[in-house]
Amino acid sequence: MTPIQINIKHLRLLKKLSQERFSEELKCTRSMIGSYEEGRSEPPIERLIDLSNYFNIPIDILVKNDLRLAKDTSFIEIGSKRVLFPITVNENNEDLIEIIPAQASAGYLAGYADPEYIEQLQKIKLPFLPTGTHRAFPIKGDSMLPVKDGSFIVAKFVEDIQDIKNGRTYIVLTKDDGLVYKRVYDKDADTLILSSDNRFYNPYEVKKDQILELWEFTCCINTQEYKAEELKLSSIMNMFQELKVELESINIQNKP
């Protein structure tokens, strides 16, 4: 089965549409939809454009990725486009979080919207997390003490920037600065203030339209008790799995 064959049926069922109703939406015949879903024919480029516009998903995502691995809520609105946001589940249908390795965090800016990049990240289950989509991000430097260099912040994806809570801490992905972990304040309709807890670093402003992703702090995994040579991704994953971690309360961490 090809991805496009799989995806047409999967997306149709997510919308709870019969083949007949779906064909009416696309202004084609029910038998044509059936032939696509059964793999008896491939949609021509004109039909792929129709499907892309209807589902608001880029054509390359439709033809190259098995969207059954994602949930309906794993699509992110970015401007007028909808981009696949992969959420992996294990054999028990439990959500797994992706771990952004420290040595590869610089590449996250280039790969954050690429399903293939996200899918190749190592993953782990943390059963104590609240509902929502989470990722683990590496922390560099000392701007957010007591969170130390080498720690990981597990954070929940924020779908709407208007949901920011003043004074809470967030992982922020911007076009110019890449990934940063800061305390965030809503200055006005267009601007946020990003502030470090280490007063040595001055607050600075960032325009909301420069923000690509926003993740709200859930917990901190401190690794400073481990030697530098031990802070490899495999070691971090073992720490996660064995829960040999120090978890800081969300209420303490987000206290201004």
CSV table of C-alpha atoms in Angstrom, one decimal:
chain,number,residue,atom,x,y,z
A,1,MET,CA,0.0,0.0,0.0
A,2,THR,CA,1.3,3.5,-0.9
A,3,PRO,CA,1.2,6.4,1.6
A,4,ILE,CA,-1.3,8.4,-0.6
A,5,GLN,CA,-3.6,5.4,-0.8
A,6,ILE,CA,-3.4,5.0,3.0
A,7,ASN,CA,-3.8,8.7,3.7
A,8,ILE,CA,-6.8,9.4,1.6
A,9,LYS,CA,-8.8,6.7,3.5
A,10,HIS,CA,-7.3,7.6,6.9
A,11,LEU,CA,-8.1,11.4,6.6
A,12,ARG,CA,-11.5,10.7,5.2
A,13,LEU,CA,-12.3,8.5,8.2
A,14,LEU,CA,-10.9,11.1,10.6
A,15,LYS,CA,-13.5,13.5,9.2
A,16,LYS,CA,-16.2,10.8,9.5
A,17,LEU,CA,-17.1,11.0,5.8
A,18,SER,CA,-18.5,8.3,3.7
A,19,GLN,CA,-16.9,7.8,0.3
A,20,GLU,CA,-20.0,9.2,-1.3
A,21,ARG,CA,-20.0,12.3,0.9
A,22,PHE,CA,-16.2,12.8,0.4
A,23,SER,CA,-16.6,12.5,-3.4
A,24,GLU,CA,-19.2,15.2,-3.3
A,25,GLU,CA,-16.8,17.4,-1.3
A,26,LEU,CA,-14.1,16.9,-3.9
A,27,LYS,CA,-16.5,17.1,-6.9
A,28,CYS,CA,-15.6,13.7,-8.3
A,29,THR,CA,-17.2,10.2,-8.4
A,30,ARG,CA,-17.4,7.8,-5.4
A,31,SER,CA,-15.8,5.1,-7.6
A,32,MET,CA,-12.8,7.3,-8.1
A,33,ILE,CA,-12.3,7.7,-4.4
A,34,GLY,CA,-12.7,4.0,-4.0
A,35,SER,CA,-10.0,3.4,-6.7
A,36,TYR,CA,-7.6,5.7,-4.9
A,37,GLU,CA,-8.1,4.1,-1.5
A,38,GLU,CA,-7.9,0.5,-2.9
A,39,GLY,CA,-4.8,1.3,-4.9
A,40,ARG,CA,-6.3,0.7,-8.3
A,41,SER,CA,-5.3,4.1,-9.5
A,42,GLU,CA,-3.1,7.0,-8.4
A,43,PRO,CA,-4.5,10.6,-8.1
A,44,PRO,CA,-3.2,12.9,-10.9
A,45,ILE,CA,-1.4,16.1,-9.8
A,46,GLU,CA,-4.7,18.1,-10.2
A,47,ARG,CA,-6.4,15.7,-7.7
A,48,LEU,CA,-3.4,15.9,-5.4
A,49,ILE,CA,-3.8,19.6,-5.3
A,50,ASP,CA,-7.5,19.3,-4.5
A,51,LEU,CA,-6.7,16.9,-1.7
A,52,SER,CA,-3.9,19.1,-0.4
A,53,ASN,CA,-6.3,22.1,-0.4
A,54,TYR,CA,-9.1,20.2,1.2
A,55,PHE,CA,-7.1,18.7,4.1
A,56,ASN,CA,-4.9,21.8,4.2
A,57,ILE,CA,-1.8,19.5,4.3
A,58,PRO,CA,1.2,19.9,1.9
A,59,ILE,CA,1.3,17.5,-1.0
A,60,ASP,CA,4.7,16.1,0.0
A,61,ILE,CA,3.3,15.1,3.4
A,62,LEU,CA,0.3,13.4,1.7
A,63,VAL,CA,2.4,11.3,-0.7
A,64,LYS,CA,5.5,10.5,1.5
A,65,ASN,CA,4.2,9.9,5.1
A,66,ASP,CA,1.9,7.3,6.6
A,67,LEU,CA,-0.4,9.7,8.5
A,68,ARG,CA,-1.9,6.8,10.5
A,69,LEU,CA,1.1,7.2,12.9
A,70,ALA,CA,-0.3,10.7,13.8
A,71,LYS,CA,-3.4,11.7,15.6
A,72,ASP,CA,-5.9,14.2,14.4
A,73,THR,CA,-4.6,16.7,17.0
A,74,SER,CA,-1.0,16.3,15.7
A,75,PHE,CA,-1.5,18.9,13.0
A,76,ILE,CA,-0.2,22.4,13.8
A,77,GLU,CA,-1.6,25.5,12.2
A,78,ILE,CA,1.3,27.7,10.9
A,79,GLY,CA,-0.2,30.7,9.3
A,80,SER,CA,-2.5,29.5,6.6
A,81,LYS,CA,-0.8,26.1,6.4
A,82,ARG,CA,-1.2,22.9,8.4
A,83,VAL,CA,2.0,21.0,9.1
A,84,LEU,CA,2.3,17.4,10.3
A,85,PHE,CA,3.4,17.1,13.9
A,86,PRO,CA,4.3,13.5,14.5
A,87,ILE,CA,3.3,11.9,17.7
A,88,THR,CA,4.6,8.4,18.2
A,89,VAL,CA,2.8,5.8,20.2
A,90,ASN,CA,4.0,2.5,21.5
A,91,GLU,CA,2.4,-0.9,21.2
A,92,ASN,CA,0.1,0.0,24.1
A,93,ASN,CA,-1.0,3.2,22.3
A,94,GLU,CA,0.7,5.3,24.9
A,95,ASP,CA,2.3,8.6,23.8
A,96,LEU,CA,6.1,8.8,23.6
A,97,ILE,CA,8.1,12.0,23.9
A,98,GLU,CA,10.9,12.8,21.5
A,99,ILE,CA,14.3,13.7,23.0
A,100,ILE,CA,16.3,16.5,21.3
A,101,PRO,CA,19.9,15.5,21.9
A,102,ALA,CA,22.3,18.3,23.1
A,103,GLN,CA,24.7,17.8,20.2
A,104,ALA,CA,21.9,18.1,17.7
A,105,SER,CA,19.9,21.0,19.2
A,106,ALA,CA,21.3,23.4,16.6
A,107,GLY,CA,19.7,21.3,13.9
A,108,TYR,CA,16.3,21.5,15.4
A,109,LEU,CA,15.6,24.9,13.8
A,110,ALA,CA,16.1,23.3,10.4
A,111,GLY,CA,14.2,20.1,11.2
A,112,TYR,CA,11.4,21.0,13.6
A,113,ALA,CA,8.7,20.9,10.9
A,114,ASP,CA,10.2,17.9,9.0
A,115,PRO,CA,8.4,14.7,9.9
A,116,GLU,CA,11.4,12.6,8.9
A,117,TYR,CA,13.6,14.5,11.3
A,118,ILE,CA,11.2,14.2,14.2
A,119,GLU,CA,10.5,10.5,13.5
A,120,GLN,CA,14.2,9.6,13.7
A,121,LEU,CA,14.6,11.1,17.2
A,122,GLN,CA,14.9,8.7,20.1
A,123,LYS,CA,11.8,8.5,22.2
A,124,ILE,CA,10.8,7.6,25.8
A,125,LYS,CA,7.7,7.2,27.8
A,126,LEU,CA,7.2,9.3,31.0
A,127,PRO,CA,4.0,8.1,32.5
A,128,PHE,CA,3.6,10.9,35.0
A,129,LEU,CA,3.2,13.6,32.4
A,130,PRO,CA,-0.1,15.5,32.0
A,131,THR,CA,-2.1,15.2,28.8
A,132,GLY,CA,-0.6,17.0,25.7
A,133,THR,CA,2.3,16.7,23.4
A,134,HIS,CA,5.7,16.8,25.1
A,135,ARG,CA,9.3,16.9,24.1
A,136,ALA,CA,12.6,17.0,26.0
A,137,PHE,CA,15.0,19.8,25.2
A,138,PRO,CA,18.6,20.1,26.3
A,139,ILE,CA,19.7,23.1,28.4
A,140,LYS,CA,23.0,24.9,27.7
A,141,GLY,CA,24.6,27.6,29.9
A,142,ASP,CA,23.5,29.2,33.2
A,143,SER,CA,20.9,31.8,32.2
A,144,MET,CA,18.1,29.9,33.9
A,145,LEU,CA,19.7,28.8,37.2
A,146,PRO,CA,19.1,26.7,39.2
A,147,VAL,CA,18.5,24.7,36.0
A,148,LYS,CA,22.1,23.8,35.1
A,149,ASP,CA,24.0,23.2,31.9
A,150,GLY,CA,23.3,19.6,30.7
A,151,SER,CA,19.8,19.4,32.2
A,152,PHE,CA,16.7,18.6,30.1
A,153,ILE,CA,13.5,20.5,30.2
A,154,VAL,CA,10.4,18.4,29.4
A,155,ALA,CA,7.8,20.8,28.0
A,156,LYS,CA,4.3,20.7,26.6
A,157,PHE,CA,3.5,22.1,23.1
A,158,VAL,CA,1.5,25.4,23.2
A,159,GLU,CA,-0.9,25.5,20.2
A,160,ASP,CA,-1.9,29.1,20.5
A,161,ILE,CA,0.6,31.8,21.5
A,162,GLN,CA,-2.3,33.7,23.1
A,163,ASP,CA,-2.4,31.0,25.8
A,164,ILE,CA,0.9,32.2,27.2
A,165,LYS,CA,0.8,32.6,31.0
A,166,ASN,CA,2.9,35.6,32.1
A,167,GLY,CA,5.9,34.7,34.2
A,168,ARG,CA,5.9,31.0,33.3
A,169,THR,CA,8.9,29.4,31.7
A,170,TYR,CA,8.9,28.2,28.1
A,171,ILE,CA,11.1,26.6,25.5
A,172,VAL,CA,11.0,29.1,22.6
A,173,LEU,CA,12.0,28.4,19.0
A,174,THR,CA,12.7,31.6,17.0
A,175,LYS,CA,14.0,32.2,13.5
A,176,ASP,CA,17.0,34.1,14.7
A,177,ASP,CA,18.0,32.5,18.0
A,178,GLY,CA,16.9,28.9,17.6
A,179,LEU,CA,16.0,27.2,20.9
A,180,VAL,CA,16.1,29.2,24.1
A,181,TYR,CA,14.6,28.5,27.6
A,182,LYS,CA,13.3,31.7,29.2
A,183,ARG,CA,10.7,33.2,31.4
A,184,VAL,CA,8.1,34.8,29.2
A,185,TYR,CA,6.0,37.9,29.6
A,186,ASP,CA,3.4,39.3,27.2
A,187,LYS,CA,4.4,42.9,26.5
A,188,ASP,CA,1.7,43.7,23.9
A,189,ALA,CA,-0.2,42.3,20.9
A,190,ASP,CA,3.0,41.9,18.9
A,191,THR,CA,5.8,41.4,21.3
A,192,LEU,CA,7.0,39.1,24.1
A,193,ILE,CA,9.7,39.7,26.7
A,194,LEU,CA,12.1,36.8,27.3
A,195,SER,CA,13.8,37.0,30.7
A,196,SER,CA,16.6,34.9,32.3
A,197,ASP,CA,16.4,34.0,36.0
A,198,ASN,CA,20.1,34.7,36.2
A,199,ARG,CA,20.2,38.5,36.5
A,200,PHE,CA,23.5,38.6,34.8
A,201,TYR,CA,21.6,38.3,31.5
A,202,ASN,CA,19.4,41.2,30.4
A,203,PRO,CA,15.8,40.6,29.2
A,204,TYR,CA,15.1,41.1,25.5
A,205,GLU,CA,12.1,41.4,23.2
A,206,VAL,CA,11.0,39.1,20.4
A,207,LYS,CA,8.2,39.7,17.9
A,208,LYS,CA,5.5,37.1,18.1
A,209,ASP,CA,5.6,36.5,14.3
A,210,GLN,CA,9.2,35.4,14.8
A,211,ILE,CA,8.2,32.5,17.0
A,212,LEU,CA,8.1,29.1,15.3
A,213,GLU,CA,7.2,27.0,18.3
A,214,LEU,CA,6.4,27.5,22.0
A,215,TRP,CA,6.6,24.8,24.7
A,216,GLU,CA,5.5,25.3,28.3
A,217,PHE,CA,7.7,23.8,31.1
A,218,THR,CA,6.4,20.6,32.6
A,219,CYS,CA,9.4,19.2,34.5
A,220,CYS,CA,13.2,19.5,34.7
A,221,ILE,CA,15.5,16.5,34.6
A,222,ASN,CA,18.8,17.4,36.3
A,223,THR,CA,21.9,15.6,35.2
A,224,GLN,CA,24.6,17.5,37.0
A,225,GLU,CA,25.3,14.6,39.3
A,226,TYR,CA,26.6,12.7,36.3
A,227,LYS,CA,30.1,13.1,34.8
A,228,ALA,CA,30.3,14.9,31.5
A,229,GLU,CA,31.4,11.8,29.6
A,230,GLU,CA,28.3,10.0,30.9
A,231,LEU,CA,25.9,12.6,29.4
A,232,LYS,CA,25.4,10.7,26.2
A,233,LEU,CA,22.0,10.3,24.7
A,234,SER,CA,22.0,6.6,25.6
A,235,SER,CA,22.8,7.4,29.2
A,236,ILE,CA,20.1,10.1,29.4
A,237,MET,CA,17.5,7.6,28.0
A,238,ASN,CA,18.5,5.1,30.6
A,239,MET,CA,18.0,7.7,33.3
A,240,PHE,CA,14.6,8.5,31.9
A,241,GLN,CA,13.6,4.8,31.7
A,242,GLU,CA,14.8,4.0,35.2
A,243,LEU,CA,13.3,7.3,36.5
A,244,LYS,CA,16.6,8.0,38.3
A,245,VAL,CA,16.0,11.7,37.8
A,246,GLU,CA,15.3,14.7,39.9
A,247,LEU,CA,11.9,16.2,39.0
A,248,GLU,CA,11.2,19.7,40.0
A,249,SER,CA,7.6,20.7,40.7
A,250,ILE,CA,6.0,22.7,37.9
A,251,ASN,CA,4.7,25.1,40.6
A,252,ILE,CA,8.2,25.7,41.9
A,253,GLN,CA,9.8,26.0,38.5
A,254,ASN,CA,7.2,28.4,37.2
A,255,LYS,CA,7.2,30.7,40.2
A,256,PRO,CA,8.4,34.1,39.0
